[in-house]
Amino acid sequence: MAEAKKDPLCAWLADAPSHTLQQTLRDLERACKRHGTWKVRWRSKARTAPSFRFPDRHHITVRRLNRRWGEVRLPKFGPVRLRWTRPLGGSVRYATVSRSGGRWYISFCVEDGVSEVAPNGKAPIGVDRGVAVAVATSHGEAYDREFVTCGEAVRLKRLQQRLSRSLRVHGHDRRSRRRDAVRAEFARLNAGIRDRRADFAAQSAVRLVREHGLVAVEALHIKNMTASAKGTVEKPGRNVRQKAGLNRAILAKGWGGFLLKLEHAARYHGAEVVKVNPAYTSQTCHACKRIARESRESQVVFRCVACGHQDNADVNAAKNILAAGLAVTGRGDLAVGRSVKRQPPEQAAA
């Protein structure tokens, strides 16, 4: 890194903090070890929000100025004023600066001193994540909200039309200011939608772990579920547009963010999050355990073709998820796959 700073072509590296550049190289090395050297690709600066870390806590000083504002001192930046949104809650380990929706944010990783909270001993619950309803529980509760208003949906469509008609960027010497302005407006609108989704996930997760001691969820592979169905030139896909609409609906509900918030909140409220195998949880009747695709009449209605049991489809799936979660914990195995262990039989009274 020191030799690169002396190169006239890379003189701009001297303006950046050394520890931040070292973190970028460490991230690259970690990615090469995990995925292979020739499979690593740099993220597009047009599609990825910029972010960088300050790993040395001795070079970070944070102080609160008043109720609304604070100040942080960073290497090569000096004092930077920030909006104080919540208490730090511990000693700062490192800081991350990122940009979202045209605004810059700083987040601190702190050592809060909380190692493990005792189990709260409350009743368990099963959670099903869906498209029609974001979160449905085995108790019949549903958590959902609209993240995009009607006016914002119209605005998004118009911005997409303007973006498709604007001039694209070709090389470094030719840029479209109109396209950059549309993209900036598009990013600000999407940032508000993401904030609503994150707020909903955090509030729903805290409510679940406060009231229950065990939360069973499906171990969904969201990346595989939202993969494109277009296929290849030799083997083109089928129902590509329908699959693309389903992918957008899944990503719009924020399944991954909800699980992340759930695991984080469970650490502070004495709850346990158990991931179970998602196979056939939506096609199994909770009453008679019969598996039949025909029982799922629609996105909402579940009517068993064997015993006639009728329930909300998402609630029925949540009950099956809860039963699978209790079975896994009863065997003493928290793995996603099926366990070969069995709960020991009860000893007869003498």
Short mmCIF file of C-alpha atoms in Angstrom, two decimals:
data_model
loop_
_atom_site.label_atom_id
_atom_site.label_comp_id
_atom_site.label_asym_id
_atom_site.label_seq_id
_atom_site.Cartn_x
_atom_site.Cartn_y
_atom_site.Cartn_z
CA MET A 1 0.00 0.00 0.00
CA ALA A 2 2.84 2.40 0.83
CA GLU A 3 4.49 1.74 -2.54
CA ALA A 4 1.21 2.30 -4.37
CA LYS A 5 0.83 5.73 -2.77
CA LYS A 6 4.18 6.77 -4.23
CA ASP A 7 3.07 5.89 -7.75
CA PRO A 8 2.02 9.08 -9.64
CA LEU A 9 -0.92 7.20 -11.17
CA CYS A 10 -2.22 6.30 -7.70
CA ALA A 11 -1.45 9.53 -5.88
CA TRP A 12 -5.09 9.80 -4.82
CA LEU A 13 -4.51 6.91 -2.39
CA ALA A 14 -2.57 9.28 -0.13
CA ASP A 15 -5.78 11.20 0.57
CA ALA A 16 -7.53 8.13 1.99
CA PRO A 17 -6.91 6.76 5.52
CA SER A 18 -4.46 3.85 5.51
CA HIS A 19 -6.59 1.63 7.76
CA THR A 20 -9.58 2.01 5.45
CA LEU A 21 -7.53 0.90 2.44
CA GLN A 22 -6.15 -2.05 4.42
CA GLN A 23 -9.69 -3.15 5.27
CA THR A 24 -10.56 -3.18 1.58
CA LEU A 25 -7.59 -5.44 0.84
CA ARG A 26 -8.58 -7.75 3.70
CA ASP A 27 -12.11 -7.98 2.33
CA LEU A 28 -10.66 -8.87 -1.07
CA GLU A 29 -8.43 -11.54 0.45
CA ARG A 30 -11.35 -13.00 2.40
CA ALA A 31 -13.49 -13.11 -0.73
CA CYS A 32 -10.73 -14.85 -2.70
CA LYS A 33 -10.32 -17.51 -0.03
CA ARG A 34 -14.06 -18.12 0.17
CA HIS A 35 -15.05 -18.07 -3.52
CA GLY A 36 -11.78 -18.53 -5.38
CA THR A 37 -9.43 -15.99 -6.89
CA TRP A 38 -10.85 -16.09 -10.42
CA LYS A 39 -14.49 -15.92 -9.33
CA VAL A 40 -14.25 -12.64 -7.43
CA ARG A 41 -15.63 -9.59 -9.22
CA TRP A 42 -15.54 -5.97 -8.11
CA ARG A 43 -18.88 -4.51 -7.20
CA SER A 44 -20.33 -2.00 -9.61
CA LYS A 45 -20.09 1.55 -8.34
CA ALA A 46 -23.32 2.33 -10.18
CA ARG A 47 -25.34 -0.36 -8.38
CA THR A 48 -23.59 -0.61 -5.00
CA ALA A 49 -23.75 2.04 -2.30
CA PRO A 50 -20.25 3.16 -1.27
CA SER A 51 -19.09 2.30 2.23
CA PHE A 52 -15.80 2.10 4.12
CA ARG A 53 -14.70 1.14 7.63
CA PHE A 54 -12.46 2.63 10.29
CA PRO A 55 -11.24 -0.43 12.26
CA ASP A 56 -9.02 1.22 14.88
CA ARG A 57 -11.09 2.35 17.87
CA HIS A 58 -8.20 4.42 19.21
CA HIS A 59 -8.57 6.74 16.20
CA ILE A 60 -12.32 7.22 16.70
CA THR A 61 -13.68 9.75 19.18
CA VAL A 62 -17.41 10.22 19.65
CA ARG A 63 -19.07 12.83 21.83
CA ARG A 64 -22.58 14.13 22.15
CA LEU A 65 -23.12 17.84 21.64
CA ASN A 66 -26.80 18.12 22.62
CA ARG A 67 -30.03 16.15 22.43
CA ARG A 68 -30.10 16.06 18.65
CA TRP A 69 -26.50 16.36 17.45
CA GLY A 70 -23.17 14.67 18.07
CA GLU A 71 -19.62 14.73 16.74
CA VAL A 72 -17.18 12.05 15.66
CA ARG A 73 -13.47 12.46 14.85
CA LEU A 74 -12.18 10.22 12.09
CA PRO A 75 -8.68 9.88 10.57
CA LYS A 76 -8.10 12.24 7.62
CA PHE A 77 -11.61 13.68 8.15
CA GLY A 78 -11.31 15.48 11.46
CA PRO A 79 -14.48 16.41 13.37
CA VAL A 80 -17.68 15.42 11.57
CA ARG A 81 -21.09 16.48 12.84
CA LEU A 82 -23.79 13.80 12.92
CA ARG A 83 -27.44 13.42 13.84
CA TRP A 84 -27.67 11.59 17.18
CA THR A 85 -30.39 8.97 16.76
CA ARG A 86 -29.76 6.57 19.66
CA PRO A 87 -27.33 6.00 22.56
CA LEU A 88 -24.17 4.07 21.75
CA GLY A 89 -24.69 1.59 24.58
CA GLY A 90 -21.03 0.62 24.97
CA SER A 91 -17.46 1.26 23.91
CA VAL A 92 -16.85 1.77 20.19
CA ARG A 93 -14.99 -1.02 18.38
CA TYR A 94 -15.08 0.32 14.81
CA ALA A 95 -17.14 2.61 12.60
CA THR A 96 -18.64 2.21 9.13
CA VAL A 97 -19.53 5.11 6.85
CA SER A 98 -22.02 4.45 4.05
CA ARG A 99 -24.26 6.34 1.66
CA SER A 100 -27.92 5.62 1.02
CA GLY A 101 -30.46 7.72 -0.83
CA GLY A 102 -28.06 10.62 -1.33
CA ARG A 103 -27.24 10.84 2.40
CA TRP A 104 -24.23 9.70 4.36
CA TYR A 105 -24.62 7.53 7.47
CA ILE A 106 -22.23 6.31 10.13
CA SER A 107 -22.80 3.22 12.24
CA PHE A 108 -20.75 2.10 15.23
CA CYS A 109 -20.01 -1.43 16.35
CA VAL A 110 -19.89 -1.30 20.16
CA GLU A 111 -18.98 -3.70 22.94
CA ASP A 112 -22.15 -3.73 25.05
CA GLY A 113 -20.94 -6.30 27.61
CA VAL A 114 -23.99 -8.53 27.07
CA SER A 115 -22.75 -12.09 26.66
CA GLU A 116 -25.92 -14.13 27.14
CA VAL A 117 -29.39 -13.40 28.49
CA ALA A 118 -31.16 -16.07 30.52
CA PRO A 119 -34.08 -17.78 28.73
CA ASN A 120 -37.33 -15.98 29.43
CA GLY A 121 -39.29 -19.23 29.71
CA LYS A 122 -42.25 -18.00 27.67
CA ALA A 123 -44.41 -19.96 25.24
CA PRO A 124 -43.04 -20.90 21.79
CA ILE A 125 -44.43 -19.68 18.47
CA GLY A 126 -44.08 -20.55 14.80
CA VAL A 127 -43.60 -17.92 12.10
CA ASP A 128 -44.34 -18.21 8.39
CA ARG A 129 -43.01 -15.62 5.96
CA GLY A 130 -45.20 -15.07 2.95
CA VAL A 131 -45.96 -12.85 0.00
CA ALA A 132 -49.59 -11.97 0.72
CA VAL A 133 -48.79 -11.40 4.41
CA ALA A 134 -45.22 -10.66 5.44
CA VAL A 135 -45.34 -12.52 8.78
CA ALA A 136 -48.00 -14.95 10.00
CA THR A 137 -47.81 -16.72 13.37
CA SER A 138 -49.13 -20.03 14.66
CA HIS A 139 -51.40 -18.06 17.02
CA GLY A 140 -53.31 -16.62 14.10
CA GLU A 141 -51.68 -13.18 14.15
CA ALA A 142 -50.57 -11.40 11.00
CA TYR A 143 -47.93 -8.67 10.73
CA ASP A 144 -47.94 -6.71 7.51
CA ARG A 145 -47.91 -3.18 6.13
CA GLU A 146 -47.67 -1.38 2.83
CA PHE A 147 -44.13 -0.21 2.21
CA VAL A 148 -44.99 1.68 -0.99
CA THR A 149 -47.86 4.14 -1.13
CA CYS A 150 -50.04 4.55 -4.21
CA GLY A 151 -48.43 7.89 -5.04
CA GLU A 152 -44.95 6.43 -4.68
CA ALA A 153 -45.84 3.52 -6.95
CA VAL A 154 -46.89 5.96 -9.65
CA ARG A 155 -43.78 8.01 -9.07
CA LEU A 156 -41.54 4.95 -9.32
CA LYS A 157 -43.10 3.97 -12.63
CA ARG A 158 -42.58 7.44 -14.06
CA LEU A 159 -38.98 7.53 -12.89
CA GLN A 160 -38.35 4.15 -14.50
CA GLN A 161 -39.71 5.48 -17.78
CA ARG A 162 -37.54 8.59 -17.57
CA LEU A 163 -34.51 6.46 -16.70
CA SER A 164 -35.02 4.18 -19.71
CA ARG A 165 -35.30 7.20 -22.04
CA SER A 166 -32.28 9.06 -20.70
CA LEU A 167 -28.82 8.78 -22.19
CA ARG A 168 -26.64 6.01 -20.83
CA VAL A 169 -23.05 6.44 -19.69
CA HIS A 170 -20.43 5.40 -22.23
CA GLY A 171 -16.92 5.59 -20.82
CA HIS A 172 -15.49 8.21 -18.48
CA ASP A 173 -15.55 11.17 -20.87
CA ARG A 174 -19.25 11.09 -21.65
CA ARG A 175 -21.87 11.37 -18.91
CA SER A 176 -25.54 12.14 -18.89
CA ARG A 177 -26.46 14.67 -16.22
CA ARG A 178 -30.15 14.04 -16.78
CA ARG A 179 -29.68 10.33 -16.16
CA ASP A 180 -27.67 10.99 -13.00
CA ALA A 181 -30.39 13.31 -11.70
CA VAL A 182 -33.09 10.70 -12.34
CA ARG A 183 -31.04 8.02 -10.64
CA ALA A 184 -30.50 10.25 -7.61
CA GLU A 185 -34.24 10.90 -7.33
CA PHE A 186 -34.91 7.20 -7.78
CA ALA A 187 -32.44 6.39 -4.99
CA ARG A 188 -34.03 8.86 -2.56
CA LEU A 189 -37.47 7.35 -3.13
CA ASN A 190 -36.22 3.80 -2.68
CA ALA A 191 -34.34 4.79 0.48
CA GLY A 192 -37.61 5.77 2.15
CA ILE A 193 -39.16 2.44 1.16
CA ARG A 194 -36.19 0.54 2.58
CA ASP A 195 -36.44 2.47 5.84
CA ARG A 196 -40.10 1.51 6.25
CA ARG A 197 -39.27 -2.13 5.55
CA ALA A 198 -36.43 -2.13 8.08
CA ASP A 199 -38.60 -0.41 10.70
CA PHE A 200 -41.37 -2.97 10.20
CA ALA A 201 -38.91 -5.87 10.50
CA ALA A 202 -37.38 -4.48 13.70
CA GLN A 203 -40.71 -3.80 15.40
CA SER A 204 -42.18 -7.18 14.45
CA ALA A 205 -39.05 -9.05 15.58
CA VAL A 206 -38.91 -7.32 18.96
CA ARG A 207 -42.60 -7.97 19.57
CA LEU A 208 -42.16 -11.69 18.87
CA VAL A 209 -39.10 -12.28 21.06
CA ARG A 210 -40.51 -10.25 23.95
CA GLU A 211 -43.66 -12.36 24.14
CA HIS A 212 -42.19 -15.80 23.32
CA GLY A 213 -39.22 -17.88 24.39
CA LEU A 214 -38.78 -19.84 21.15
CA VAL A 215 -39.44 -18.65 17.61
CA ALA A 216 -39.43 -21.29 14.88
CA VAL A 217 -38.84 -20.07 11.31
CA GLU A 218 -38.18 -21.71 7.98
CA ALA A 219 -34.59 -21.94 6.76
CA LEU A 220 -35.32 -20.37 3.39
CA HIS A 221 -32.64 -20.01 0.71
CA ILE A 222 -33.86 -16.64 -0.52
CA LYS A 223 -31.09 -16.22 -3.06
CA ASN A 224 -32.05 -19.46 -4.80
CA MET A 225 -35.76 -18.73 -4.51
CA THR A 226 -35.40 -15.36 -6.25
CA ALA A 227 -33.12 -16.56 -9.05
CA SER A 228 -34.14 -15.66 -12.58
CA ALA A 229 -35.99 -18.23 -14.69
CA LYS A 230 -34.81 -16.93 -18.08
CA GLY A 231 -32.46 -19.91 -18.57
CA THR A 232 -29.97 -19.99 -21.43
CA VAL A 233 -30.07 -19.65 -25.21
CA GLU A 234 -30.02 -23.42 -25.63
CA LYS A 235 -32.57 -24.04 -22.86
CA PRO A 236 -34.76 -20.94 -22.43
CA GLY A 237 -36.84 -20.69 -19.31
CA ARG A 238 -40.61 -20.82 -18.94
CA ASN A 239 -42.95 -18.27 -17.34
CA VAL A 240 -40.07 -15.83 -17.01
CA ARG A 241 -42.23 -12.75 -16.46
CA GLN A 242 -44.38 -14.49 -13.84
CA LYS A 243 -41.26 -15.67 -12.00
CA ALA A 244 -39.80 -12.15 -12.13
CA GLY A 245 -42.98 -10.79 -10.53
CA LEU A 246 -42.79 -13.41 -7.79
CA ASN A 247 -39.14 -12.55 -7.17
CA ARG A 248 -39.99 -8.87 -6.76
CA ALA A 249 -42.82 -9.72 -4.37
CA ILE A 250 -40.54 -11.88 -2.21
CA LEU A 251 -37.79 -9.27 -2.06
CA ALA A 252 -40.31 -6.52 -1.33
CA LYS A 253 -41.37 -8.26 1.90
CA GLY A 254 -37.81 -8.30 3.27
CA TRP A 255 -37.63 -11.90 4.47
CA GLY A 256 -33.87 -11.84 5.01
CA GLY A 257 -33.91 -8.54 6.90
CA PHE A 258 -36.68 -9.79 9.18
CA LEU A 259 -34.71 -12.91 10.11
CA LEU A 260 -31.61 -10.84 10.78
CA LYS A 261 -33.55 -8.50 13.08
CA LEU A 262 -35.17 -11.50 14.78
CA GLU A 263 -31.85 -13.15 15.62
CA HIS A 264 -30.43 -9.85 16.85
CA ALA A 265 -33.41 -9.06 19.10
CA ALA A 266 -33.55 -12.61 20.50
CA ARG A 267 -30.07 -12.14 21.95
CA TYR A 268 -31.28 -9.34 24.20
CA HIS A 269 -34.64 -10.79 25.27
CA GLY A 270 -33.77 -14.35 26.24
CA ALA A 271 -35.45 -15.99 23.23
CA GLU A 272 -34.23 -18.71 20.90
CA VAL A 273 -34.59 -18.74 17.11
CA VAL A 274 -34.82 -22.22 15.55
CA LYS A 275 -34.57 -22.76 11.79
CA VAL A 276 -36.44 -25.77 10.45
CA ASN A 277 -36.61 -27.54 7.11
CA PRO A 278 -39.19 -25.70 4.96
CA ALA A 279 -40.14 -28.78 2.89
CA TYR A 280 -43.93 -29.33 2.66
CA THR A 281 -44.78 -27.00 5.54
CA SER A 282 -47.35 -25.20 3.36
CA GLN A 283 -48.86 -28.43 1.96
CA THR A 284 -49.18 -30.41 5.20
CA CYS A 285 -52.41 -30.45 7.17
CA HIS A 286 -51.71 -29.56 10.77
CA ALA A 287 -54.62 -31.71 11.98
CA CYS A 288 -54.02 -35.04 10.19
CA LYS A 289 -50.46 -34.51 8.84
CA ARG A 290 -51.56 -35.38 5.30
CA ILE A 291 -49.36 -33.87 2.59
CA ALA A 292 -51.26 -32.81 -0.50
CA ARG A 293 -50.69 -29.97 -2.93
CA GLU A 294 -54.44 -29.79 -3.61
CA SER A 295 -55.12 -28.80 0.00
CA ARG A 296 -53.62 -25.38 -0.68
CA GLU A 297 -56.58 -23.98 -2.59
CA SER A 298 -55.25 -20.43 -2.79
CA GLN A 299 -52.79 -18.04 -1.22
CA VAL A 300 -55.16 -17.65 1.75
CA VAL A 301 -57.34 -20.77 2.05
CA PHE A 302 -56.13 -24.20 3.18
CA ARG A 303 -58.67 -27.06 3.11
CA CYS A 304 -57.39 -30.56 3.70
CA VAL A 305 -58.55 -33.05 1.07
CA ALA A 306 -58.33 -35.92 3.60
CA CYS A 307 -59.95 -34.71 6.82
CA GLY A 308 -61.61 -31.48 5.69
CA HIS A 309 -59.68 -29.30 8.15
CA GLN A 310 -59.87 -25.66 7.05
CA ASP A 311 -57.62 -22.82 8.15
CA ASN A 312 -55.72 -19.84 6.88
CA ALA A 313 -52.94 -21.13 4.66
CA ASP A 314 -50.22 -19.07 6.31
CA VAL A 315 -51.42 -19.90 9.84
CA ASN A 316 -51.53 -23.62 9.01
CA ALA A 317 -47.95 -23.40 7.71
CA ALA A 318 -46.86 -21.54 10.85
CA LYS A 319 -48.33 -24.32 13.03
CA ASN A 320 -46.35 -26.92 11.07
CA ILE A 321 -43.20 -24.83 11.45
CA LEU A 322 -43.76 -24.64 15.21
CA ALA A 323 -44.23 -28.41 15.45
CA ALA A 324 -41.02 -28.99 13.49
CA GLY A 325 -39.16 -26.51 15.70
CA LEU A 326 -40.33 -28.21 18.89
CA ALA A 327 -39.33 -31.60 17.48
CA VAL A 328 -35.84 -30.35 16.67
CA THR A 329 -35.28 -28.83 20.12
CA GLY A 330 -36.69 -31.94 21.79
CA ARG A 331 -34.00 -34.03 20.09
CA GLY A 332 -31.30 -31.70 21.31
CA ASP A 333 -30.23 -30.79 17.78
CA LEU A 334 -30.60 -27.26 16.37
CA ALA A 335 -29.50 -28.15 12.85
CA VAL A 336 -31.68 -27.34 9.86
CA GLY A 337 -31.67 -30.89 8.55
CA ARG A 338 -33.41 -33.83 10.11
CA SER A 339 -31.71 -35.26 13.15
CA VAL A 340 -31.15 -38.96 13.84
CA LYS A 341 -31.41 -38.35 17.57
CA ARG A 342 -34.60 -39.14 19.39
CA GLN A 343 -35.92 -37.89 22.70
CA PRO A 344 -35.26 -40.54 25.37
CA PRO A 345 -38.36 -42.40 26.57
CA GLU A 346 -39.81 -41.55 29.94
CA GLN A 347 -38.81 -43.85 32.78
CA ALA A 348 -41.66 -45.70 34.43
CA ALA A 349 -42.31 -44.77 38.03
CA ALA A 350 -41.09 -47.30 40.55
#
